Tab-separated table of C-alpha atoms and ligand atoms in Angstrom:
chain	number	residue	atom	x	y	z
H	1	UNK	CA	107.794	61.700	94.838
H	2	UNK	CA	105.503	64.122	94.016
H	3	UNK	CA	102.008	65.561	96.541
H	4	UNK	CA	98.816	64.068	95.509
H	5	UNK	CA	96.865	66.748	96.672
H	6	UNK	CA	93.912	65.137	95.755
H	7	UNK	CA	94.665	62.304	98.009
H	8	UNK	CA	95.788	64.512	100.744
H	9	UNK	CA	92.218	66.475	100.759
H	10	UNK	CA	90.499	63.354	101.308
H	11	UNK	CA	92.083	63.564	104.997
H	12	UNK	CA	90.801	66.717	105.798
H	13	UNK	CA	87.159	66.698	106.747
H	14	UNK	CA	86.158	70.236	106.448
H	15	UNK	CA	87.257	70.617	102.397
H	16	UNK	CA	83.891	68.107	102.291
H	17	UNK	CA	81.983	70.762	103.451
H	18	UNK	CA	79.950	73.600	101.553
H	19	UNK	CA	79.811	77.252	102.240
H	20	UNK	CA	76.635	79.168	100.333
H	21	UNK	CA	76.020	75.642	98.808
H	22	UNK	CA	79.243	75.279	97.171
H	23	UNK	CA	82.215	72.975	97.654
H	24	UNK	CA	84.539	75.112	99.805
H	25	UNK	CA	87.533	76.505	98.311
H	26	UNK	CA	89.642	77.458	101.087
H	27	UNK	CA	92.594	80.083	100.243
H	28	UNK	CA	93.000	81.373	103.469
H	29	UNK	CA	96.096	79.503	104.681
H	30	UNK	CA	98.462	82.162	106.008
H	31	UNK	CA	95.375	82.836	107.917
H	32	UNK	CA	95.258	79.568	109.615
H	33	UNK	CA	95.531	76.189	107.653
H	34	UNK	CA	93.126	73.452	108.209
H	35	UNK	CA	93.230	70.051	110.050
H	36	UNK	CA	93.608	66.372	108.587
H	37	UNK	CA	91.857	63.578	110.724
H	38	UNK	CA	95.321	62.632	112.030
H	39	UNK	CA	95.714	65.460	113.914
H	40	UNK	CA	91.917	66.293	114.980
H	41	UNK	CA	92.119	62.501	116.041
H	42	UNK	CA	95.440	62.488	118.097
H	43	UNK	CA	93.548	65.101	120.047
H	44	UNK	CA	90.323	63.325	120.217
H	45	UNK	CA	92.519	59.839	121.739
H	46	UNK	CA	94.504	62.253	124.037
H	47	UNK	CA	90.487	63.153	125.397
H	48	UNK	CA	89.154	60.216	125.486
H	49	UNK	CA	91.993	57.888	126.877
H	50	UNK	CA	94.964	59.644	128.588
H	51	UNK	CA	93.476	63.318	129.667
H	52	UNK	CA	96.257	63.715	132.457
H	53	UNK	CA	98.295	66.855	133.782
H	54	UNK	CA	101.784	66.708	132.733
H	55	UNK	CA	104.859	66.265	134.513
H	56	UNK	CA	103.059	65.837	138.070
H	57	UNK	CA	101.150	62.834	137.640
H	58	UNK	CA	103.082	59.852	139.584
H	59	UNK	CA	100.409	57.387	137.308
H	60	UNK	CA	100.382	55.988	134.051
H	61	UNK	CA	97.880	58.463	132.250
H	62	UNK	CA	99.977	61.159	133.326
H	63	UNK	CA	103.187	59.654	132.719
H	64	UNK	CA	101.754	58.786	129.104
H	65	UNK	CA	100.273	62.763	128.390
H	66	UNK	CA	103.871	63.865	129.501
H	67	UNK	CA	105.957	61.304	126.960
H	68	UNK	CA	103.681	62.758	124.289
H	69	UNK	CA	104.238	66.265	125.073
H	70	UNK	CA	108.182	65.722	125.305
H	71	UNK	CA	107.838	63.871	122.236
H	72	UNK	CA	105.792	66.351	120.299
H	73	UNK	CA	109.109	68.815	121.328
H	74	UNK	CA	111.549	66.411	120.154
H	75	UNK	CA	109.147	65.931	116.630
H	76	UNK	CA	109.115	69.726	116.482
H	77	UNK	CA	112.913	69.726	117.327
H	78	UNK	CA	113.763	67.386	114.628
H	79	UNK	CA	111.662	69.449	112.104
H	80	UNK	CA	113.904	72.406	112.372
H	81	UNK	CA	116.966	70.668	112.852
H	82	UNK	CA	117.442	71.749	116.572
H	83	UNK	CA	119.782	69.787	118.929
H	84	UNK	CA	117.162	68.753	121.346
H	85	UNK	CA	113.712	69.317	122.921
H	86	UNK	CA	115.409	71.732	125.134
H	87	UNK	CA	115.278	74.363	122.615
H	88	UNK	CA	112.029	74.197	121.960
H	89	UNK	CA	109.790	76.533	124.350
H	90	UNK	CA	105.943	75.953	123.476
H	91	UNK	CA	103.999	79.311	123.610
H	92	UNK	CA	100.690	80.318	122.422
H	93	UNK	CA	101.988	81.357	119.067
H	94	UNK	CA	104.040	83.513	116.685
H	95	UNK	CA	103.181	87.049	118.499
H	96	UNK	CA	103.443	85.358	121.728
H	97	UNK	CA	107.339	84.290	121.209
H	98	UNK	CA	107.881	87.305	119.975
H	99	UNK	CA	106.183	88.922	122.948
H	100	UNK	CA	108.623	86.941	125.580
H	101	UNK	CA	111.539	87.764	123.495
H	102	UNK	CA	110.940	91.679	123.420
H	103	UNK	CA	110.828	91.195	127.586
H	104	UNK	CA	113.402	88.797	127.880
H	105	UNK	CA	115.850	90.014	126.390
H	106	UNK	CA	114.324	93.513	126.418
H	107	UNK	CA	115.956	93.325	129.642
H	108	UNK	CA	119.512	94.006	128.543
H	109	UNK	CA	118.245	97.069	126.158
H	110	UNK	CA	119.668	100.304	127.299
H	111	UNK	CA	118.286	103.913	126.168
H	112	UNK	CA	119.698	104.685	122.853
H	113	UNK	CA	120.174	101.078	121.582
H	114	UNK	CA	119.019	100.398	118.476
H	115	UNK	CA	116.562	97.406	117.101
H	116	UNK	CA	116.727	97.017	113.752
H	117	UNK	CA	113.165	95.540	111.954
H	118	UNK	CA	112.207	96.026	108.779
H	119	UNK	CA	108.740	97.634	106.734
H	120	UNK	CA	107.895	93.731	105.550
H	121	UNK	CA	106.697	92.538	108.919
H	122	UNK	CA	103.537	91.749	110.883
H	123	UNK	CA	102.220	93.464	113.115
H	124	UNK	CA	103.394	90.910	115.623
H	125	UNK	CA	107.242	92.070	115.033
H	126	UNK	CA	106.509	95.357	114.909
H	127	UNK	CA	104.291	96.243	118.357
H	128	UNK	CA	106.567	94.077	121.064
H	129	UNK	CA	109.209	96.249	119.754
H	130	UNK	CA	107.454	99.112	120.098
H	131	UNK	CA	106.424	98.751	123.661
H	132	UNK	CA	110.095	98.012	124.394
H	133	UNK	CA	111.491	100.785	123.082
H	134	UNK	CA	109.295	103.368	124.606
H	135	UNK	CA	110.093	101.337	127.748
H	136	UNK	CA	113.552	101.720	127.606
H	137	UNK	CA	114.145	104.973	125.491
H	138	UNK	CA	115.561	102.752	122.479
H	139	UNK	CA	114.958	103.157	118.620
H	140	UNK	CA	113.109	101.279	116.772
H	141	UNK	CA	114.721	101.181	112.956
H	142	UNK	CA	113.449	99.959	110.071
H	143	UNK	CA	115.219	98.379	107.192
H	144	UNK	CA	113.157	99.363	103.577
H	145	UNK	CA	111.468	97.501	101.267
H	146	UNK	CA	113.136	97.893	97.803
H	147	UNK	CA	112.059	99.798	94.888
H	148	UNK	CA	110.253	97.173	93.748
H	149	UNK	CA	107.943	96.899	96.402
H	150	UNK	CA	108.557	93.285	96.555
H	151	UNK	CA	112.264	92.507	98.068
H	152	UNK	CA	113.903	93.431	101.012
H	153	UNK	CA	116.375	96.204	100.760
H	154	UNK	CA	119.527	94.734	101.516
H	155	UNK	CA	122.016	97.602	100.904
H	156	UNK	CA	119.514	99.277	103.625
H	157	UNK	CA	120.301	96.502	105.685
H	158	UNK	CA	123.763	96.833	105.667
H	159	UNK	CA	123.283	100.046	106.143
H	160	UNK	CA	121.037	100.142	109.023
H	161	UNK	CA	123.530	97.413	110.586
H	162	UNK	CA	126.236	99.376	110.757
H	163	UNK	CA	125.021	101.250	113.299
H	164	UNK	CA	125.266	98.330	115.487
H	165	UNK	CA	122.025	97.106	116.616
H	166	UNK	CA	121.157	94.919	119.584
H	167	UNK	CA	118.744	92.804	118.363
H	168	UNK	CA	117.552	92.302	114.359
H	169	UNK	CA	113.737	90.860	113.816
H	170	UNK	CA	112.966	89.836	110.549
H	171	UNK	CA	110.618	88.017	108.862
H	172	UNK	CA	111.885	84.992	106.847
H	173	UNK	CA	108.703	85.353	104.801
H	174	UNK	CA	106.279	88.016	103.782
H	175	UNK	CA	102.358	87.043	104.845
H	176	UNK	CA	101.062	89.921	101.829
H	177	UNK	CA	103.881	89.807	99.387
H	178	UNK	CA	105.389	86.283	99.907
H	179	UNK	CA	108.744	86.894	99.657
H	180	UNK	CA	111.375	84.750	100.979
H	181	UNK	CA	113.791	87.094	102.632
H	182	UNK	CA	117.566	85.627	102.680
H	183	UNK	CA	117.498	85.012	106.296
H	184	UNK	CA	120.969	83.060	106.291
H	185	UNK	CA	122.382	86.193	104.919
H	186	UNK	CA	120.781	88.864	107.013
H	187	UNK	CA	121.845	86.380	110.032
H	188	UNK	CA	125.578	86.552	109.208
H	189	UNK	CA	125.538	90.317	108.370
H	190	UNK	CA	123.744	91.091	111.771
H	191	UNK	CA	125.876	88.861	113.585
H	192	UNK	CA	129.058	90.358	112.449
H	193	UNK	CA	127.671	93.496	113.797
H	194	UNK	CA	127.335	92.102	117.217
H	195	UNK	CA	123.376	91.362	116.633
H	196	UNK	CA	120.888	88.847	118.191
H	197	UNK	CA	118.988	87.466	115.869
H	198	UNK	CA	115.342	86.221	115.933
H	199	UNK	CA	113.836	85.085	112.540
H	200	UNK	CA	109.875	85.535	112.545
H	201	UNK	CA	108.633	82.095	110.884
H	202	UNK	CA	105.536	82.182	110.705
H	203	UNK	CA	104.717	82.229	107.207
H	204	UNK	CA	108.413	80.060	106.451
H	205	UNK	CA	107.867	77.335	108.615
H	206	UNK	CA	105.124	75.710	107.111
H	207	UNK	CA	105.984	75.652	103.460
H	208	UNK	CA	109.943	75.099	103.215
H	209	UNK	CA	112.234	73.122	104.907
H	210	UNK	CA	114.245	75.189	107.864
H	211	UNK	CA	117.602	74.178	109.006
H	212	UNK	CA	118.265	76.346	112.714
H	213	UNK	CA	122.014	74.890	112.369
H	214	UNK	CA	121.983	76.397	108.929
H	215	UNK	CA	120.088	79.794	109.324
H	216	UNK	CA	122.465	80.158	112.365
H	217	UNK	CA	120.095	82.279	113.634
H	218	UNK	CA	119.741	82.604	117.723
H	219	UNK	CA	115.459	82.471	117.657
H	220	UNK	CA	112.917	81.525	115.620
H	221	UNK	CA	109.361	82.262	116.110
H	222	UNK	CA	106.688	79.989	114.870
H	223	UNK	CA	102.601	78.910	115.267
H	224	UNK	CA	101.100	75.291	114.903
H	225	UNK	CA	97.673	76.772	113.525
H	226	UNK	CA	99.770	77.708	110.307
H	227	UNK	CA	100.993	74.193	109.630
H	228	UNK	CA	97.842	71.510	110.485
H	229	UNK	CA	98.358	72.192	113.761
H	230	UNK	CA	96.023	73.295	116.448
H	231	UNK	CA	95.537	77.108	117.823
H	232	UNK	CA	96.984	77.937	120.644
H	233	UNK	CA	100.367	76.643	120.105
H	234	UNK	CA	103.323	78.328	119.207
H	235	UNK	CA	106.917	77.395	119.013
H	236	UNK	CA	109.746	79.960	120.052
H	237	UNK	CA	113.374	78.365	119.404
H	238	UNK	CA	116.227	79.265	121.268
H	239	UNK	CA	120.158	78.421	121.067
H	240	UNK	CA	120.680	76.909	123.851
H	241	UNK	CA	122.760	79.377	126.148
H	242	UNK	CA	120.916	81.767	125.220
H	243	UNK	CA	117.788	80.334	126.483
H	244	UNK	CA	119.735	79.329	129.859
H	245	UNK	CA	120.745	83.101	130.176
H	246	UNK	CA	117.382	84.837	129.765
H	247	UNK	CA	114.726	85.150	132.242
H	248	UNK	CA	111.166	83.651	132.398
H	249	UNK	CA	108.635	86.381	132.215
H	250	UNK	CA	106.411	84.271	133.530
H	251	UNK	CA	106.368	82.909	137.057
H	252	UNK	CA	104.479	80.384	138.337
H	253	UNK	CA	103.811	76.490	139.060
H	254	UNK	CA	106.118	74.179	136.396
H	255	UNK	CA	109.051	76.520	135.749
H	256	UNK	CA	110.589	76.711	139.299
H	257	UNK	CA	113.325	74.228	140.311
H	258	UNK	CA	112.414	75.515	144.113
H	259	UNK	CA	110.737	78.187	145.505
H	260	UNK	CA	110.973	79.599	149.519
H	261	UNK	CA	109.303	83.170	150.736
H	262	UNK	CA	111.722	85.648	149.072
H	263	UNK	CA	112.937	83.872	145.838
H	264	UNK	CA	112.888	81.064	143.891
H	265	UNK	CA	115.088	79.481	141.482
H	266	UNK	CA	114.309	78.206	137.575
H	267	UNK	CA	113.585	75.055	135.998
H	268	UNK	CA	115.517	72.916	133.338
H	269	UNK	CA	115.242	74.091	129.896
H	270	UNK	CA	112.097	74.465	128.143
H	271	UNK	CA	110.135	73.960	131.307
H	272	UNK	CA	111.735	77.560	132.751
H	273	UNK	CA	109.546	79.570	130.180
H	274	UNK	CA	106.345	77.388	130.414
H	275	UNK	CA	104.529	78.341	133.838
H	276	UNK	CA	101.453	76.917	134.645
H	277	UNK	CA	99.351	74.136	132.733
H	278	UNK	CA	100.264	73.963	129.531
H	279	UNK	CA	98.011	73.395	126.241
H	280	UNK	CA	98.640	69.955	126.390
H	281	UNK	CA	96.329	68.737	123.992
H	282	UNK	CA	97.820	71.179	121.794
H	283	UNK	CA	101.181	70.375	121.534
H	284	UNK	CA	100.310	66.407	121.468
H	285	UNK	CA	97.726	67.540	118.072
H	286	UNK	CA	100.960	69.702	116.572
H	287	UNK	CA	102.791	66.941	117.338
H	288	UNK	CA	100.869	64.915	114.831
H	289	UNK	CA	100.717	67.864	112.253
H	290	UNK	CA	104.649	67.980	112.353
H	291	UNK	CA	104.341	63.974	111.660
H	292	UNK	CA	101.872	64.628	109.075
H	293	UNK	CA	104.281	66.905	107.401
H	294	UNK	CA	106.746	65.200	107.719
H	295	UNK	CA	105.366	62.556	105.934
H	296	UNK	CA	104.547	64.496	102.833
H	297	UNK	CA	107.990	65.615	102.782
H	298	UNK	CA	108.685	69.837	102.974
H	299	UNK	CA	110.520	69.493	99.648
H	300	UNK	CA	107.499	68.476	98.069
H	301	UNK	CA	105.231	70.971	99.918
H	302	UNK	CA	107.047	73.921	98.434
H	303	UNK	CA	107.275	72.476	95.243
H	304	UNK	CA	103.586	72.115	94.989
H	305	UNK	CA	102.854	75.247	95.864
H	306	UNK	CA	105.496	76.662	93.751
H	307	UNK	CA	103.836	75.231	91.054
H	308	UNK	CA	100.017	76.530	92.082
H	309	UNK	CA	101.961	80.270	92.608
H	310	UNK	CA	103.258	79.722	88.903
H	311	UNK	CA	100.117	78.579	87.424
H	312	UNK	CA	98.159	81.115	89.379
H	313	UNK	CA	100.540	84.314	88.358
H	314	UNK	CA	100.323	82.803	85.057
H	315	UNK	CA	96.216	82.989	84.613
H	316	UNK	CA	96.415	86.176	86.555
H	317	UNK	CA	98.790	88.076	84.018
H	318	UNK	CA	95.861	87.444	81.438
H	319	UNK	CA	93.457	89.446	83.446
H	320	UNK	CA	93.135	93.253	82.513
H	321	UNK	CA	92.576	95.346	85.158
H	322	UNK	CA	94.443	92.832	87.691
H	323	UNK	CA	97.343	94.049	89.750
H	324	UNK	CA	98.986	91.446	91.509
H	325	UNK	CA	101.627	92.726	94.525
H	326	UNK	CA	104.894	90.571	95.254
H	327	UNK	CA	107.379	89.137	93.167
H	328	UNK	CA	106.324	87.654	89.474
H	329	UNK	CA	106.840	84.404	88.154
H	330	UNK	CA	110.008	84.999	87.524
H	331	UNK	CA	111.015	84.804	90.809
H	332	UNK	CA	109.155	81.612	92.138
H	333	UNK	CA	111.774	80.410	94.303
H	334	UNK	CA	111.770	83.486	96.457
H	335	UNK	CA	108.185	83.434	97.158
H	336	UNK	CA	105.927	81.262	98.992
H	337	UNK	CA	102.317	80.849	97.662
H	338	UNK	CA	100.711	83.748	99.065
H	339	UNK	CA	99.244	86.013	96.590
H	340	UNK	CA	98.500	89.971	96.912
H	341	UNK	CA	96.174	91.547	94.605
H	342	UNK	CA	93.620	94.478	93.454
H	343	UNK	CA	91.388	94.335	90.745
H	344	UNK	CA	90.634	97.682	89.465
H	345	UNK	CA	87.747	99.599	90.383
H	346	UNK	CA	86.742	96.824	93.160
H	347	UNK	CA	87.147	96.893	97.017
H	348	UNK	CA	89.039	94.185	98.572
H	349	UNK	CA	85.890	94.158	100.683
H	350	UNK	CA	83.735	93.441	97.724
H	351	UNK	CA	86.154	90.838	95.821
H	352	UNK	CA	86.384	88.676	99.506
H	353	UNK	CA	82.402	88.732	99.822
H	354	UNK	CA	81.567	87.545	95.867
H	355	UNK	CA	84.330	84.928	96.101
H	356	UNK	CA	82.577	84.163	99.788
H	357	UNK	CA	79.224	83.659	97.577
H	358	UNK	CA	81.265	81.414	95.420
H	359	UNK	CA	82.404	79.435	98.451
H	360	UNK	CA	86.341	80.605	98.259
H	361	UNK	CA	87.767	81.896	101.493
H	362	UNK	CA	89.838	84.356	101.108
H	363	UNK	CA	91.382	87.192	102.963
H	364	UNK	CA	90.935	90.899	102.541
H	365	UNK	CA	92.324	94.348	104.482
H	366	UNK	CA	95.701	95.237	105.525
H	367	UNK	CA	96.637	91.683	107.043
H	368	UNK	CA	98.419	92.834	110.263
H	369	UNK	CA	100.754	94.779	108.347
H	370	UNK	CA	99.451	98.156	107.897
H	371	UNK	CA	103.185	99.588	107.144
H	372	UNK	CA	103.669	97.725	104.482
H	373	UNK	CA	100.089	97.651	102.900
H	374	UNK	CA	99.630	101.402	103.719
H	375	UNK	CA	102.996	103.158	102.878
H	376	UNK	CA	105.264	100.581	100.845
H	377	UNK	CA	101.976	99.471	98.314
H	378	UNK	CA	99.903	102.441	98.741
H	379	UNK	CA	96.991	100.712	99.293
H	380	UNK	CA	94.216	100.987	102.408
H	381	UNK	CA	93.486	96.930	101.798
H	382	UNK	CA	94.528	94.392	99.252
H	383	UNK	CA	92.752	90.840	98.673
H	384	UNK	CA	95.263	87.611	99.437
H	385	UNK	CA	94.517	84.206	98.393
H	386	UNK	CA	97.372	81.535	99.982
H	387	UNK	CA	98.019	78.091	99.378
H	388	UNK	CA	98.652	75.138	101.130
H	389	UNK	CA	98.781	70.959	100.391
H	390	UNK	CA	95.436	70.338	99.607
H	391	UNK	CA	95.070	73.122	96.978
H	392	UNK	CA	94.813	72.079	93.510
H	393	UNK	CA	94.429	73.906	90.085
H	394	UNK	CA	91.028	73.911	89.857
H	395	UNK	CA	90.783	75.845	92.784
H	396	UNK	CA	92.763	78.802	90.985
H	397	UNK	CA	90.311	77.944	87.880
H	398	UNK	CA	87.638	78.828	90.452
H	399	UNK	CA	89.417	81.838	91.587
H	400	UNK	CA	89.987	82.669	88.045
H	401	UNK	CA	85.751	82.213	87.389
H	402	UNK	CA	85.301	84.712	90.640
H	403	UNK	CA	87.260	87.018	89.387
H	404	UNK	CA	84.994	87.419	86.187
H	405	UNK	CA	81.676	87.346	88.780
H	406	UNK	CA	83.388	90.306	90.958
H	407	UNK	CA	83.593	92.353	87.456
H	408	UNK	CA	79.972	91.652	85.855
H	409	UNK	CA	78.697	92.252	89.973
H	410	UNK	CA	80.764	95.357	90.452
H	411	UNK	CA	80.249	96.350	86.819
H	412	UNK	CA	83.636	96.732	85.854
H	413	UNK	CA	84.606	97.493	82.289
H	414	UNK	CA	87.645	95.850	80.722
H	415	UNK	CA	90.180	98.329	79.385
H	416	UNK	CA	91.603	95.415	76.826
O	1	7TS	N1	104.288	86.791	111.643
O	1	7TS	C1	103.808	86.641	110.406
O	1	7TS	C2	104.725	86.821	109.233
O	1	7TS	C3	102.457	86.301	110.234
O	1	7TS	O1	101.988	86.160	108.994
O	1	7TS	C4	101.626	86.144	111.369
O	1	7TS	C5	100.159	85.849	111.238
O	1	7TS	C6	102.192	86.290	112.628
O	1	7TS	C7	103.528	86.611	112.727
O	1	7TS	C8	101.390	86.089	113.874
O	1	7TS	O2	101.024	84.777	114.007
O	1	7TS	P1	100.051	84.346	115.196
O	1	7TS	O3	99.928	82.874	115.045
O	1	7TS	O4	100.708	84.763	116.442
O	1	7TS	O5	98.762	85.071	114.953
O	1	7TS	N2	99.584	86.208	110.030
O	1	7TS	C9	98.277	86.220	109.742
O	1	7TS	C10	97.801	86.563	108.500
O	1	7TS	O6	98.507	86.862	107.550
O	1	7TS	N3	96.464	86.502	108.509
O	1	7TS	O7	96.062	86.136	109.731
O	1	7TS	C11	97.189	85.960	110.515
């Protein structure tokens, strides 16, 4: 069955809405997605009838706030075909994970071991890493993007592997080219090179279907804000011993099993990495995102949006003076629908403020990946439009429209 995304915009309140008097045309997605009603109003019932701590509360709002958050775990666990709610640690997102695993497990890097990342990434698998090797006197590598400025490099990755890394980050997907890195592959080849793996899924997670058992891989780092969800929740997956090994970097109330005056031990799996209160109403609302999802099916997500990404590369290739970065249509399946581009002769800037006037969000600048955008594409900023459910052709029509508004504005000439 294919997505109605016109009947799937009519449960998200804020597409009603206008920005500079226009409908709004939101293509801002690997930003942050929006939220249906289901979600805004699973958080709205968790308010205004069970509004409890969790896992302290010996009375039946409590008791019911704690079933949902487990629950919301085992929905999330389910998702990505985990074993259990065990392996799923709720953080505050994607650079937050990442952030525990650099310490974590940071904790067995020794001066001169290597971590192996690569020139695709965010920002938010690049800096943890950072910090951790200057900490412990290791080297940061980085596996290239390929001559075509679009793929990941894998006889670099081979390469770079062979020199036996400790841990390999990666990014399953590129948020400013879109690329769908082979993660299952990179997995295997780090692993038979004695690697940990952590796969940054961010920008996968929401529009594909992800198999854990499948990727093989040992993390996976995730945010709820990308996929319906609400902010402030992220997921970090871990295999199981693995996650029983590594230390909390947290301490606090909820992730002891005891504590006396010198030491204290940890709690059960997730809880041991969760000290304090946690965003409760968060993970009950992502919870109802994952359901949401679910729902629609993930097959069907990325085949609507492979089909926007076609149609959109398509009208784009007509444009003169339009460079768009990332794979071409050629290549749909290893892309998600985020789209890179410059116009010539107009700032990013300037492109993301006319389309603002025309009521289209969309983002401009390096995107939290100022390797990439700087010294892979040459460029200081680029514009990105990115697509999610409720996105429909017209709104690439619209984009198409803006585009012709930034050149009679900016009073660019067409070469053709
Ligand atoms: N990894 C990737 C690949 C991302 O695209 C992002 C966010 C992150 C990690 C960090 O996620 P967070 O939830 O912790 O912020 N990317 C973007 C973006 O492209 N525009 O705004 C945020």
């Amino acid at each position: 069955m294919a997505l109605d995304a016109d009947r799937i915009r009519m449960d998200f309140p804020i597409l009603e809405s206008t920005m500079h008097g226009k409908r709004l045309v939101y293509l801002d997605n690997a930003a942050t997605t929006q939220k249906p009603r289901q979600v805004i109003e699973k958080i709205s019932d968790y308010y205004k009838t069970y509004n409890a701590n969790i896992h302290r509360g010996m009375y039946e709002i409590s008791i019911r706030a704690t079933e949902e958050y487990v629950r919301s775990k085992e929905l999330t666990a389910n998702f990505i075909n985990a074993d259990s709610y065990r392996n799923i640690v709720y953080t505050r997102n994607t650079t937050e994970s990442l952030n525990v695993l650099a310490m974590s497990l940071g904790e067995e890097v020794n001066k001169g071991d290597t971590i192996l990342i690569s020139t695709m990434e965010h920002h938010s698998n690049i800096v943890p890493w950072q910090m951790l090797a200057k900490r412990k006197g290791a080297v940061l590598e980085y596996a290239r993007v390929a001559d075509d400025r679009s793929s990941m490099d894998m006889s670099d990755v081979e390469s770079k592997l062979g020199k036996k890394p400790r841990i390999v980050s990666i990014t399953m997907a590129s948020n400013v080219l879109g690329t769908v890195n082979d993660a299952k592959r990179i997995t295997k080849l780090a692993h038979d090179n004695g690697a940990l793996v952590i796969l940054d899924g961010a920008q996968s997670v929401p529009h594909m279907k992800t198999n854990v058992k499948d990727l093989d891989c040992d993390f996976l780092a995730f945010s709820s804000h990308k996929m319906l969800g609400p902010a402030g929740i992220g997921v970090l997956y871990g295999k199981d011993e693995l996650l029983e090994e590594m230390n909390p970097v947290l301490g606090g109330g909820d992730m002891i099993r005891s504590v006396d005056f010198q030491s204290s031990t940890w709690n059960e799996l997730p809880w041991k990495f969760e000290a304090g209160t946690s965003n409760i109403e968060g993970g009950i609302g992502f919870g109802a995102a994952i359901e949401y999802l679910g729902d629609i099916g993930m097959e069907n997500v990325k085949r609507h949006e492979d089909e926007l990404t076609g149609y959109a590369l398509k009208r784009f290739s007509e444009i003169p003076g339009m460079k768009v970065h990332g794979l071409k249509a050629d290549r749909i399946n290893d892309r998600i629908g985020v789209v890179s581009f410059s116009i010539e002769g107009a700032h990013p800037h300037d492109i993301a403020q006319i389309f603002d006037s025309e009521g289209i969000a969309i983002r401009a600048g390096h995107h939290c990946a100022m390797p990439l955008v700087n010294s892979v594409l040459n460029e200081d900023s680029v514009a990105r439009m990115s697509f999610y459910v409720y996105n429909n052709k017209e709104d690439v029509d619209k984009v198409v429209s803006a585009i012709d508004r930034v050149k009679t504005v900016l009073r660019i000439k067409s070469k053709n």
